[in-house]
Every structure is written in structure tokens, then in C-alpha cells.
Short mmCIF file of C-alpha atoms and ligand atoms in Angstrom, two decimals:
data_model
loop_
_atom_site.label_atom_id
_atom_site.label_comp_id
_atom_site.label_asym_id
_atom_site.label_seq_id
_atom_site.Cartn_x
_atom_site.Cartn_y
_atom_site.Cartn_z
CA MET D 1075 19.46 -76.76 -8.47
CA VAL D 1076 19.19 -76.83 -12.23
CA ILE D 1077 15.89 -78.66 -11.88
CA LEU D 1078 14.59 -76.10 -9.40
CA GLU D 1079 15.57 -73.29 -11.74
CA SER D 1080 13.91 -74.97 -14.69
CA PHE D 1081 10.56 -75.05 -12.85
CA ARG D 1082 10.60 -71.26 -12.82
CA GLU D 1083 9.98 -70.86 -16.51
CA LYS D 1084 6.27 -70.11 -16.25
CA ASP D 1085 6.46 -68.00 -13.11
CA ALA D 1086 5.84 -64.27 -13.11
CA ASP D 1087 8.94 -62.16 -13.60
CA PHE D 1088 8.83 -59.76 -10.68
CA LEU D 1089 12.34 -58.40 -11.12
CA ASP D 1090 11.41 -56.10 -13.98
CA GLY D 1091 8.33 -54.70 -12.24
CA ARG D 1092 5.72 -56.68 -14.16
CA THR D 1093 3.78 -57.83 -11.10
CA TRP D 1094 1.55 -55.42 -9.18
CA SER D 1095 1.03 -57.57 -6.08
CA LEU D 1096 2.57 -60.55 -4.27
CA VAL D 1097 6.24 -59.55 -4.37
CA TYR D 1098 7.78 -56.61 -2.51
CA HIS D 1099 11.14 -56.28 -4.14
CA LEU D 1100 13.70 -53.67 -3.16
CA SER D 1101 16.87 -54.65 -5.01
CA LEU D 1102 18.92 -57.69 -5.87
CA GLU D 1103 21.54 -56.67 -3.30
CA HIS D 1104 18.90 -56.45 -0.59
CA ASP D 1105 17.61 -59.89 -1.58
CA GLU D 1106 21.11 -61.33 -1.29
CA PHE D 1107 21.50 -59.68 2.10
CA LEU D 1108 18.17 -61.12 3.31
CA LYS D 1109 19.08 -64.58 2.07
CA LYS D 1110 22.32 -64.47 4.04
CA ALA D 1111 20.55 -63.39 7.23
CA HIS D 1112 17.84 -65.96 6.64
CA ASN D 1113 20.28 -68.77 5.98
CA LEU D 1114 22.34 -68.00 9.06
CA TYR D 1115 19.30 -69.03 11.10
CA PHE D 1116 17.98 -71.55 8.61
CA SER D 1117 17.86 -74.48 11.06
CA GLU D 1118 17.00 -72.71 14.29
CA ASN D 1119 13.55 -73.09 15.79
CA GLY D 1120 11.81 -70.28 17.66
CA LEU D 1121 9.44 -72.70 19.37
CA ASN D 1122 11.51 -72.78 22.52
CA PRO D 1123 12.99 -69.35 23.24
CA MET D 1124 15.13 -70.77 26.02
CA VAL D 1125 17.03 -72.95 23.57
CA PHE D 1126 17.55 -70.35 20.85
CA GLN D 1127 17.89 -67.15 22.79
CA SER D 1128 19.18 -65.38 19.70
CA LEU D 1129 15.74 -65.69 18.09
CA LYS D 1130 13.99 -64.47 21.23
CA ARG D 1131 16.28 -61.47 21.23
CA PHE D 1132 15.57 -60.73 17.55
CA GLU D 1133 11.85 -61.03 18.16
CA HIS D 1134 11.98 -58.82 21.23
CA GLU D 1135 13.96 -56.10 19.45
CA VAL D 1136 11.82 -56.23 16.32
CA VAL D 1137 8.68 -55.93 18.43
CA LYS D 1138 10.15 -52.98 20.37
CA MET D 1139 11.30 -51.19 17.23
CA THR D 1140 7.88 -51.59 15.66
CA ALA D 1141 6.10 -50.48 18.83
CA ASN D 1142 8.18 -47.29 18.83
CA LEU D 1143 7.54 -46.73 15.17
CA LEU D 1144 3.81 -46.96 15.80
CA ASN D 1145 3.96 -44.65 18.81
CA GLY D 1146 3.26 -47.28 21.43
CA ASP D 1147 4.26 -46.59 25.02
CA GLU D 1148 6.47 -48.81 27.18
CA ASN D 1149 3.57 -51.15 27.93
CA VAL D 1150 3.12 -52.24 24.33
CA VAL D 1151 3.96 -55.91 23.84
CA GLY D 1152 3.71 -58.32 20.96
CA THR D 1153 4.92 -61.29 19.00
CA MET D 1154 6.27 -62.00 15.58
CA THR D 1155 4.03 -64.12 13.38
CA SER D 1156 4.41 -65.97 10.12
CA GLY D 1157 2.63 -63.26 8.15
CA GLY D 1158 -0.34 -60.94 7.88
CA THR D 1159 -2.87 -63.72 8.01
CA GLU D 1160 -1.57 -65.04 11.31
CA SER D 1161 -1.56 -61.46 12.61
CA CYS D 1162 -5.26 -61.28 11.73
CA LEU D 1163 -6.22 -64.70 13.05
CA LEU D 1164 -4.69 -64.28 16.48
CA PRO D 1165 -6.39 -61.06 17.66
CA VAL D 1166 -9.79 -62.57 16.85
CA MET D 1167 -8.94 -65.59 18.97
CA ALA D 1168 -7.41 -63.47 21.75
CA TYR D 1169 -10.31 -61.01 21.90
CA ARG D 1170 -12.80 -63.85 21.82
CA GLU D 1171 -11.01 -65.41 24.80
CA LEU D 1172 -10.86 -62.03 26.53
CA ALA D 1173 -14.61 -61.62 26.08
CA ARG D 1174 -15.26 -65.17 27.21
CA SER D 1175 -13.21 -64.57 30.34
CA LYS D 1176 -15.64 -61.85 31.38
CA ASN D 1177 -18.42 -63.31 33.35
CA ARG D 1178 -21.36 -61.67 31.63
CA TRP D 1179 -22.61 -64.34 29.29
CA LYS D 1180 -25.14 -66.25 31.38
CA GLY D 1181 -24.62 -69.44 29.45
CA LYS D 1182 -24.80 -68.18 25.90
CA PHE D 1183 -21.78 -66.87 24.14
CA ALA D 1184 -22.35 -65.65 20.60
CA PRO D 1185 -19.31 -63.54 19.73
CA GLU D 1186 -19.47 -61.00 16.89
CA MET D 1187 -16.79 -58.85 15.31
CA ILE D 1188 -17.33 -55.63 13.37
CA ALA D 1189 -15.33 -54.78 10.26
CA PRO D 1190 -15.61 -52.68 7.08
CA GLU D 1191 -16.53 -54.54 3.88
CA SER D 1192 -13.06 -53.64 2.64
CA ILE D 1193 -11.27 -55.40 5.50
CA HIS D 1194 -8.69 -57.92 4.36
CA VAL D 1195 -10.20 -61.30 3.66
CA ALA D 1196 -7.90 -62.87 6.28
CA TRP D 1197 -10.34 -61.48 8.87
CA GLU D 1198 -13.17 -63.45 7.27
CA LYS D 1199 -10.94 -66.46 7.56
CA ALA D 1200 -10.40 -65.68 11.24
CA ALA D 1201 -14.14 -65.28 11.80
CA LYS D 1202 -14.70 -68.65 10.21
CA TYR D 1203 -11.87 -70.47 11.97
CA PHE D 1204 -12.77 -69.13 15.41
CA ASN D 1205 -16.52 -69.20 15.03
CA VAL D 1206 -17.07 -65.49 15.45
CA LYS D 1207 -19.86 -63.83 13.49
CA MET D 1208 -18.58 -61.21 11.03
CA VAL D 1209 -20.67 -58.06 10.94
CA SER D 1210 -19.71 -56.24 7.73
CA ILE D 1211 -20.12 -52.48 7.56
CA PRO D 1212 -20.67 -50.82 4.17
CA LEU D 1213 -18.28 -48.25 2.76
CA LYS D 1214 -18.97 -44.62 1.96
CA HIS D 1215 -18.32 -43.16 -1.50
CA ASP D 1216 -14.69 -42.54 -0.59
CA PHE D 1217 -14.28 -46.27 0.24
CA THR D 1218 -13.75 -45.67 3.95
CA VAL D 1219 -16.06 -47.36 6.41
CA ASP D 1220 -19.35 -45.70 7.36
CA VAL D 1221 -18.74 -44.95 11.03
CA ASP D 1222 -22.40 -44.13 11.81
CA ILE D 1223 -23.52 -47.56 10.69
CA LEU D 1224 -20.56 -49.17 12.46
CA LYS D 1225 -21.60 -47.53 15.72
CA LYS D 1226 -25.16 -48.81 15.41
CA LYS D 1227 -24.01 -52.40 14.92
CA ILE D 1228 -22.28 -52.61 18.28
CA ASN D 1229 -24.11 -54.82 20.73
CA LYS D 1230 -23.43 -56.90 23.81
CA ASN D 1231 -21.98 -59.71 21.68
CA THR D 1232 -19.37 -57.47 20.02
CA ILE D 1233 -15.94 -58.78 21.00
CA MET D 1234 -13.87 -56.49 18.76
CA ILE D 1235 -13.78 -53.90 16.00
CA VAL D 1236 -11.18 -53.92 13.25
CA ALA D 1237 -10.42 -51.32 10.56
CA SER D 1238 -7.63 -50.78 8.02
CA ALA D 1239 -4.74 -48.36 7.70
CA PRO D 1240 -4.88 -48.62 4.77
CA SER D 1241 -7.25 -51.11 3.17
CA TYR D 1242 -5.79 -53.58 0.70
CA PRO D 1243 -8.36 -53.05 -2.09
CA HIS D 1244 -8.39 -49.23 -2.31
CA GLY D 1245 -5.45 -48.09 -0.20
CA VAL D 1246 -7.58 -45.73 1.90
CA ILE D 1247 -7.32 -45.34 5.67
CA ASP D 1248 -10.49 -45.83 7.70
CA PRO D 1249 -11.32 -43.07 10.25
CA ILE D 1250 -9.24 -44.65 13.00
CA VAL D 1251 -9.54 -41.71 15.44
CA ASP D 1252 -13.35 -41.73 15.27
CA ILE D 1253 -13.65 -45.50 15.56
CA GLY D 1254 -11.15 -45.43 18.42
CA GLN D 1255 -13.35 -42.97 20.31
CA ILE D 1256 -16.34 -45.25 19.90
CA ALA D 1257 -14.40 -48.35 20.91
CA TRP D 1258 -12.99 -46.54 23.93
CA GLY D 1259 -16.46 -45.39 25.00
CA LYS D 1260 -17.90 -48.89 24.71
CA LYS D 1261 -14.79 -50.60 26.13
CA ILE D 1262 -14.46 -52.82 23.05
CA PRO D 1263 -11.02 -53.89 21.79
CA PHE D 1264 -10.08 -52.19 18.53
CA HIS D 1265 -7.51 -53.60 16.12
CA VAL D 1266 -5.91 -51.55 13.35
CA ASP D 1267 -4.90 -53.74 10.42
CA SER D 1268 -1.80 -51.94 9.22
CA CYS D 1269 -0.26 -54.99 7.60
CA LEU D 1270 0.30 -52.85 4.51
CA GLY D 1271 0.86 -49.47 6.11
CA GLY D 1272 2.78 -50.28 9.29
CA PHE D 1273 6.16 -50.01 7.60
CA PHE D 1274 5.17 -47.25 5.21
CA LEU D 1275 2.85 -44.66 6.75
CA PRO D 1276 5.22 -43.67 9.61
CA PHE D 1277 7.95 -42.83 7.10
CA LEU D 1278 5.56 -40.92 4.87
CA GLU D 1279 4.71 -38.81 7.87
CA GLN D 1280 8.39 -38.34 8.67
CA ILE D 1281 9.14 -37.02 5.19
CA GLY D 1282 6.30 -34.53 5.39
CA TYR D 1283 3.22 -36.16 3.88
CA MET D 1284 -0.16 -35.66 5.54
CA VAL D 1285 -1.02 -38.95 7.20
CA PRO D 1286 -4.11 -39.21 9.40
CA GLU D 1287 -3.38 -40.68 12.83
CA PHE D 1288 -3.79 -44.43 12.72
CA ASP D 1289 -1.53 -45.92 15.40
CA PHE D 1290 -1.30 -46.15 19.20
CA ARG D 1291 -1.64 -42.36 19.40
CA CYS D 1292 -5.34 -42.88 18.75
CA LYS D 1293 -7.33 -43.44 21.90
CA GLY D 1294 -9.06 -46.81 21.89
CA VAL D 1295 -6.61 -48.67 19.64
CA THR D 1296 -5.70 -51.89 21.47
CA SER D 1297 -3.69 -53.74 18.81
CA ILE D 1298 -1.96 -53.23 15.47
CA SER D 1299 -0.55 -55.60 12.87
CA ALA D 1300 2.29 -54.64 10.52
CA ASP D 1301 3.90 -56.92 7.95
CA VAL D 1302 7.67 -56.91 7.79
CA HIS D 1303 7.43 -59.04 4.68
CA LYS D 1304 5.61 -56.27 2.82
CA TYR D 1305 7.00 -52.72 3.05
CA GLY D 1306 9.35 -53.76 5.84
CA PHE D 1307 11.32 -55.58 3.13
CA GLY D 1308 12.02 -58.61 5.27
CA ALA D 1309 11.98 -62.18 4.02
CA LYS D 1310 8.59 -63.80 3.49
CA GLY D 1311 7.07 -65.29 6.63
CA ALA D 1312 7.32 -62.28 8.95
CA SER D 1313 4.75 -59.97 10.49
CA ILE D 1314 4.43 -58.11 13.80
CA LEU D 1315 1.41 -58.20 16.05
CA LEU D 1316 1.34 -55.61 18.83
CA TYR D 1317 -1.04 -55.18 21.77
CA LYS D 1318 -1.44 -52.14 23.98
CA ASN D 1319 -0.46 -54.18 27.02
CA MET D 1320 -0.12 -57.69 28.42
CA GLY D 1321 -3.76 -57.66 29.51
CA PHE D 1322 -4.63 -58.30 25.86
CA LEU D 1323 -1.64 -60.33 24.68
CA LYS D 1324 -2.00 -62.86 27.48
CA HIS D 1325 -5.20 -64.15 25.90
CA GLN D 1326 -3.23 -65.11 22.82
CA PHE D 1327 -0.94 -67.53 24.65
CA PHE D 1328 -1.59 -71.24 24.51
CA ILE D 1329 -0.51 -73.32 27.49
CA HIS D 1330 -1.15 -76.97 28.07
CA GLN D 1331 0.12 -78.50 31.25
CA ASN D 1332 -0.85 -82.18 30.90
CA TRP D 1333 0.75 -83.24 27.63
CA PRO D 1334 2.93 -86.36 28.00
CA GLY D 1335 5.43 -84.50 25.81
CA GLY D 1336 5.84 -81.97 28.57
CA VAL D 1337 4.23 -78.73 29.68
CA PHE D 1338 3.73 -76.82 26.48
CA ALA D 1339 3.57 -73.06 25.97
CA SER D 1340 3.31 -71.23 22.69
CA PRO D 1341 2.94 -67.49 22.08
CA ALA D 1342 1.35 -67.59 18.62
CA LEU D 1343 -0.19 -69.94 16.06
CA LEU D 1344 2.74 -72.03 14.91
CA GLY D 1345 4.52 -74.81 16.72
CA THR D 1346 7.88 -74.94 15.00
CA ARG D 1347 8.75 -71.34 14.19
CA PRO D 1348 11.35 -71.00 11.43
CA GLY D 1349 14.29 -68.89 12.56
CA GLY D 1350 15.08 -67.55 9.09
CA PRO D 1351 12.27 -65.00 8.73
CA ILE D 1352 12.77 -63.80 12.32
CA ALA D 1353 16.50 -63.19 11.78
CA ALA D 1354 15.88 -61.65 8.36
CA ALA D 1355 13.26 -59.28 9.80
CA TRP D 1356 15.73 -58.09 12.40
CA ALA D 1357 18.45 -57.75 9.79
CA ALA D 1358 16.17 -55.89 7.37
CA MET D 1359 14.99 -53.39 9.96
CA ASN D 1360 18.50 -52.70 11.16
CA ALA D 1361 19.94 -52.46 7.67
CA MET D 1362 17.18 -50.21 6.33
CA GLY D 1363 17.02 -48.02 9.40
CA ASN D 1364 14.82 -45.00 9.53
CA GLN D 1365 16.62 -43.36 6.68
CA GLY D 1366 16.47 -46.39 4.41
CA TYR D 1367 12.73 -46.67 4.91
CA GLN D 1368 12.29 -42.94 4.34
CA GLU D 1369 14.16 -43.13 1.05
CA MET D 1370 12.13 -46.15 0.01
CA ALA D 1371 8.86 -44.40 0.89
CA LYS D 1372 9.91 -41.26 -0.99
CA LYS D 1373 10.78 -43.18 -4.10
CA VAL D 1374 7.66 -45.37 -4.03
CA MET D 1375 5.39 -42.38 -3.39
CA GLY D 1376 6.96 -40.52 -6.29
CA THR D 1377 6.12 -43.42 -8.56
CA THR D 1378 2.64 -43.74 -7.06
CA GLN D 1379 1.81 -40.09 -7.61
CA LYS D 1380 3.02 -40.28 -11.18
CA LEU D 1381 0.81 -43.32 -11.78
CA ILE D 1382 -2.25 -41.84 -10.08
CA GLN D 1383 -1.94 -38.54 -11.95
CA GLY D 1384 -1.29 -40.41 -15.17
CA ILE D 1385 -4.36 -42.62 -14.76
CA ASP D 1386 -6.63 -39.74 -13.77
CA ALA D 1387 -5.42 -37.92 -16.88
CA ILE D 1388 -6.59 -40.75 -19.13
CA GLN D 1389 -10.11 -39.97 -20.30
CA GLY D 1390 -12.36 -42.82 -19.27
CA LEU D 1391 -10.36 -43.96 -16.24
CA LYS D 1392 -10.28 -42.77 -12.66
CA VAL D 1393 -8.60 -43.75 -9.43
CA MET D 1394 -11.06 -45.00 -6.81
CA GLY D 1395 -11.29 -42.87 -3.66
CA LYS D 1396 -8.29 -40.95 -2.32
CA PRO D 1397 -5.53 -43.49 -1.73
CA GLN D 1398 -3.22 -42.34 1.04
CA MET D 1399 -0.14 -44.36 0.27
CA SER D 1400 1.24 -46.61 -2.43
CA VAL D 1401 -1.72 -48.91 -3.03
CA PHE D 1402 -4.67 -47.92 -5.18
CA ALA D 1403 -7.32 -49.10 -7.59
CA TYR D 1404 -8.84 -47.54 -10.67
CA THR D 1405 -11.95 -48.07 -12.71
CA SER D 1406 -13.68 -47.04 -15.91
CA THR D 1407 -15.85 -43.92 -15.96
CA ASN D 1408 -17.32 -44.83 -19.31
CA PRO D 1409 -20.07 -47.48 -19.13
CA GLU D 1410 -19.10 -48.62 -22.63
CA ILE D 1411 -15.59 -49.43 -21.58
CA ASP D 1412 -15.16 -52.59 -19.56
CA ILE D 1413 -12.38 -52.28 -17.01
CA PHE D 1414 -11.81 -56.04 -16.99
CA ALA D 1415 -11.32 -55.99 -20.77
CA ILE D 1416 -8.60 -53.40 -20.20
CA GLY D 1417 -7.15 -55.78 -17.64
CA ASP D 1418 -7.01 -58.55 -20.23
CA VAL D 1419 -5.25 -56.37 -22.80
CA MET D 1420 -2.76 -55.33 -20.12
CA GLU D 1421 -2.14 -58.99 -19.32
CA ASP D 1422 -1.47 -59.61 -23.00
CA LYS D 1423 1.14 -56.90 -22.76
CA GLY D 1424 2.80 -58.84 -19.96
CA TRP D 1425 1.49 -57.12 -16.79
CA HIS D 1426 0.12 -59.10 -13.86
CA ILE D 1427 -2.78 -57.13 -12.39
CA ASP D 1428 -5.33 -58.07 -9.71
CA ARG D 1429 -9.03 -57.47 -10.33
CA LEU D 1430 -11.39 -55.94 -7.79
CA GLN D 1431 -15.10 -56.56 -7.59
CA ARG D 1432 -18.07 -54.76 -6.06
CA PRO D 1433 -17.30 -52.30 -7.58
CA GLU D 1434 -15.07 -53.45 -10.38
CA GLY D 1435 -11.56 -52.16 -10.76
CA LEU D 1436 -7.92 -52.93 -11.39
CA HIS D 1437 -5.42 -52.91 -8.56
CA ALA D 1438 -1.86 -51.68 -8.11
CA MET D 1439 0.52 -52.12 -5.20
CA VAL D 1440 3.56 -50.00 -6.00
CA SER D 1441 7.05 -51.11 -5.05
CA PRO D 1442 10.51 -49.70 -5.76
CA ALA D 1443 10.84 -51.82 -8.91
CA HIS D 1444 7.99 -49.89 -10.54
CA GLU D 1445 9.84 -46.61 -10.85
CA ALA D 1446 11.52 -47.84 -14.00
CA VAL D 1447 8.31 -49.07 -15.64
CA ALA D 1448 5.75 -46.41 -14.65
CA ASP D 1449 5.86 -44.63 -18.01
CA GLN D 1450 5.53 -47.87 -19.92
CA TYR D 1451 2.61 -48.92 -17.70
CA LEU D 1452 0.76 -45.67 -18.36
CA LYS D 1453 1.42 -45.90 -22.07
CA ASP D 1454 0.20 -49.50 -22.19
CA LEU D 1455 -2.87 -48.53 -20.16
CA ASN D 1456 -3.69 -45.75 -22.58
CA ASP D 1457 -3.19 -48.06 -25.55
CA SER D 1458 -5.28 -50.78 -23.90
CA LEU D 1459 -8.12 -48.35 -23.34
CA GLU D 1460 -8.03 -47.24 -26.97
CA PHE D 1461 -7.99 -50.85 -28.08
CA VAL D 1462 -10.97 -51.77 -25.90
CA LYS D 1463 -12.86 -48.74 -27.23
CA THR D 1464 -12.64 -50.12 -30.74
CA HIS D 1465 -13.13 -53.73 -29.63
CA PRO D 1466 -16.06 -53.66 -27.20
CA GLU D 1467 -16.62 -57.36 -27.81
CA LEU D 1468 -13.57 -58.02 -25.59
CA ALA D 1469 -15.80 -57.45 -22.57
CA SER D 1470 -17.64 -60.68 -23.28
CA ARG D 1471 -14.54 -62.76 -23.96
CA GLY D 1472 -11.87 -64.56 -22.01
CA ASN D 1473 -10.99 -63.46 -18.52
CA ALA D 1474 -12.98 -60.24 -18.74
CA ALA D 1475 -16.16 -62.24 -19.23
CA MET D 1476 -15.27 -64.54 -16.38
CA TYR D 1477 -14.37 -61.75 -13.94
CA GLY D 1478 -17.42 -59.79 -15.08
CA MET D 1479 -19.68 -62.73 -14.44
CA ILE D 1480 -18.14 -63.45 -11.07
CA ALA D 1481 -18.45 -59.81 -10.04
CA ASN D 1482 -22.07 -59.50 -11.09
CA ILE D 1483 -23.69 -62.84 -10.56
CA PRO D 1484 -26.43 -62.43 -7.95
CA PHE D 1485 -26.12 -65.94 -6.56
CA ARG D 1486 -22.93 -65.59 -4.56
CA GLY D 1487 -23.30 -69.11 -3.19
CA LEU D 1488 -22.97 -70.47 -6.70
CA ILE D 1489 -19.56 -68.89 -7.10
CA LYS D 1490 -18.45 -70.37 -3.83
CA LYS D 1491 -19.50 -73.82 -5.00
CA GLN D 1492 -17.66 -73.47 -8.29
CA VAL D 1493 -14.49 -72.29 -6.62
CA GLN D 1494 -14.75 -75.08 -4.08
CA LYS D 1495 -14.81 -77.54 -6.98
CA MET D 1496 -11.81 -75.86 -8.58
CA MET D 1497 -9.88 -76.12 -5.32
CA GLU D 1498 -10.73 -79.79 -4.95
CA LYS D 1499 -9.42 -80.35 -8.44
CA MET D 1500 -6.29 -78.31 -7.91
CA TYR D 1501 -5.41 -80.13 -4.71
CA GLY D 1502 -6.87 -83.49 -5.70
CA PRO D 1503 -4.95 -86.64 -6.57
CA ASP D 1504 -5.30 -85.99 -10.32
CA CYS D 1505 -3.94 -82.48 -10.19
CA GLU D 1506 -2.36 -81.58 -13.51
CA MET D 1507 -0.08 -79.00 -12.02
CA PRO D 1508 3.17 -80.92 -12.45
CA MET D 1509 3.55 -79.80 -16.04
CA ASN D 1510 4.65 -83.19 -17.21
CA LYS D 1511 1.63 -85.47 -17.07
CA THR D 1512 3.60 -88.67 -17.40
CA ASP D 1513 5.54 -87.71 -14.33
CA LYS D 1514 4.55 -89.65 -11.25
CA PRO D 1515 6.54 -87.88 -8.61
CA SER D 1516 7.79 -90.26 -5.97
CA LEU D 1517 11.02 -90.31 -4.07
CA PRO D 1518 13.74 -91.78 -6.29
CA VAL D 1519 15.45 -94.85 -4.88
CA ARG D 1520 18.96 -93.52 -4.87
CA VAL D 1521 18.78 -89.80 -4.97
CA GLY D 1522 22.41 -88.75 -5.05
CA THR D 1523 23.83 -90.57 -8.03
CA ARG D 1524 20.78 -90.32 -10.24
CA ILE D 1525 20.36 -86.61 -9.80
CA LEU D 1526 24.04 -85.97 -10.38
CA LYS D 1527 23.99 -88.01 -13.57
CA LEU D 1528 21.00 -86.10 -14.87
CA LEU D 1529 22.60 -82.83 -13.94
CA SER D 1530 25.83 -83.65 -15.69
CA ARG D 1531 23.90 -84.47 -18.85
CA ARG D 1532 22.09 -81.16 -18.48
CA LYS D 1533 18.79 -82.70 -19.31
CA PHE D 1534 16.76 -79.75 -18.14
C1 PLP K 63 -1.46 -58.58 3.10
C2 PLP K 63 -2.47 -58.19 4.09
C3 PLP K 63 -2.97 -59.11 5.01
C4 PLP K 63 -2.62 -60.58 4.98
O1 PLP K 63 -1.26 -60.77 4.98
P1 PLP K 63 -0.53 -62.06 4.38
O2 PLP K 63 0.88 -61.77 4.70
O3 PLP K 63 -0.82 -62.10 2.92
O4 PLP K 63 -1.04 -63.26 5.08
C5 PLP K 63 -3.87 -58.64 5.94
N1 PLP K 63 -4.26 -57.37 5.95
C6 PLP K 63 -3.82 -56.45 5.06
C7 PLP K 63 -4.29 -55.03 5.12
C8 PLP K 63 -2.91 -56.84 4.09
O5 PLP K 63 -2.46 -55.96 3.20
#
């Protein structure tokens, strides 16, 4: 345990609100609660629901609760998945299979899916994995998808449309009602990626914020994803994927009847399904309850509005588009001030901030931990801007230069090649990631005694 702790040294400190993505932290008490729930089902495997009926029950109730939250009727069905990405992969596969099952292809099947340019990159992954052509639709000035162009791109190969509520980069909700109408008219499945918003927008609406309709109330919506491990404040490894009815979900199931290991049936992507995140999701939703989520949403929105107003009040910066919940991006309005240089100065001050490209910006995903640091963040942002003003050379240095180059280089294929090389290095046999280069990690011969000896000498 001491060794494990010691490895943490260089990790980001999310507890004091320094990270603006990756970790959705509510409180230490909630973390302890989740760990207990998770550990209670640490060994159980959701692969066979007949063996661990507890997990099936958790999954069923979590799916039902989420379906109600998102205004689904009694026909809505779904599964838990290991996270947002799995909840994006599966609909592409299911809708491809649904399309394939229709006998209109006359030998050639060239599936296409339609999505805004701002759609989460997991959908690109899905397109690649399942060999579906991604048709990207440009955004309007407010960073929502251009519905007129979207409509024109529909053709006989279109197997699905997907849009965001809200989008990860800019936190804006695509016109779900309008797209739903189109999808309905053309009888094309329409998925709403609400991985971010699924456990946030409903509560915003409940406490009186204006939230455009984005869920099963919208005609034409056939599926929705919502991540419990984001604003649902479950343990990592939990997302919900809902379909309007079994007619869609059934195409997601995998069944193989001839395996020597037995007839095999699996509802989602994984084989072994860890019980921990399923139990923790159930526990989180029951412990938070409607009121807990409302309070969370109120607090987080308060912080968000303070940040957005604060940033808009800084001369030279502006928030991009009209973010509708607690995720937003901002950019520089002064061509002489490089937003990535501001990002670098902020990093020097200890903040971890994601960079956006095309167009360039800095990103913020607000969580409850940020209430305490919002003022400091705004002050540091102001100071960073002033510093960059007097040090324009920063734009051509360090990370700012790198991000700037990556964002603007016309040969996108070149970037892909470079990153591919980086990945091969990072995951290659000579990876330098174990901080100690002389270390050749292999299983020690006699684990117990050696480790205990080291521990007692407190060598770490
Ligand atoms: C986070 C996110 C995803 C992917 O989820 P992971 O849990 O990171 O795999 C997909 N779509 C949206 C809108 C997201 O915010």
C-alpha cells in the first residue's frame, strides 16, 4: 500500500479543484461511500445474470431510474456499460445491424452515420471499429450543428444520426427537437449523446433553469446515453445506454450457440463485467436521490455562472457559444493574445486545463470541488492574460507553440503519424514511464516476505 501511495506523487491533485476534466469529485465522504458499495461487489461478475442476480437487479433498477429521469415510457429498455465510450460504440453496432437486417441493400452495404463535428471522439472510434463511414456536419456560429446541412447529408446508406446534449467541447445542446423531426420523417434511428448531461440537465430543469428538450420527449429520439461516472457521481466504469424499445436493443445482443464453452449470450461489449461499478452506480443514485442531484446541480451551476460571467468580464477573453450547463470553453478576442499561451501560464500556476482546437480555446468542466477555487481561478486567469500581454513571445514557446502548431498545421495526416509514433513509444518495450529506469519490473520470487521487509524499513 505504501508503494502504491508513493506512485501518486506526480499525479494531478483533484481534491483541491485543480483539474478541470477527468475527475468528477463530490466529497470525500461520498468517495468513501462509493468505495464501500464498490468493494461489497468487488468479486462478483455481471457476465451471467443468473448467477449474480443482485447485479442484474441493480442494473435493471438503474436502467429504469434513468429511463424515468429522461422521460422514457414503459417500453424503454437498456443496459449498463463500462463507460461513455462503450455507450457510444454499441449504438453504432446495433444500428448497423438493424440496417443490415432490412432487406434493401441488393448486395452492397455501405453504412454511414451522421454527426456534428463537435460530437465526442468516441463516435469516431465507433465508426472506425465498426466500419461505418462518419459524415461530419459543420457547426454554426453558436457551436450547435447546422441542421440544414445535416438534413441534406441523409441518404439511403444513413444508418443513424447522433447529436449531443450537451457537446463535450463547448457544452452546448444541439437542436434535438429539430433533428428528431427529421429522423422521424426519414425513419432513421437517432441517438442523443447525453453522457455529460444525462445526470445534470434533468435536475437543472427541475430547479427552474431553461433547458431545451433533449430526451425521450422529443419525437424521433431512439436512444440516449448517460454516464453515471460523470455527473451521476458513481464509481468509474459506469454508464447507461437506453433504447426506445426492444426493437432497437435486440440488435445489440451477441449470441453464439456453437461455442464448445457453451451457448453464450452477452448484452453489451464486455465479457466479464465487474460488479463494483454496477453496485456503486445503484448506491450512488439511491443515496443522491432527486434532491441530492438537485443540490449538486444548483451548486455547480452557481459556480459555472460565476466563472462564465467572470471570464466574459475579462477584456480579451470570451466564452464560446452559449453553454447550457456546467461545461464550457473560452477563447481570446484579441488576435495578439494567444489563448494557448494563457493556458501555459495557468498550468504554471498549477491548473490542469484541456485545450480545444478548430477553433482554439481552453476548456472547463465544473464540478462541486470548484466552488472553493472559482475566485482564485478567475484571478489567475486575469493575471495570466496580463502576463501574456507583456510577454507575447510565450505564444511561440513550450506547450503553446506545440498546441498552436497542432491546431493550425494544414497536413492533418502528419499529426496523426506523429501521434502514432508517440503512442508506439509510450506503449513500446522501452517505455520510460516507470520513473525508475533501472527498474525491470517482473514478478518477485517470494512476494510476501520481501514486500513486508521493504515496508517495515519504509523504503518508499
Ligand atoms: C465523456 C463523454 C463520452 C465518453 O465517455 P467516457 O466515459 O470517457 O468513455 C462520450 N460522449 C460525451 C458527450 C462525453 O462527455
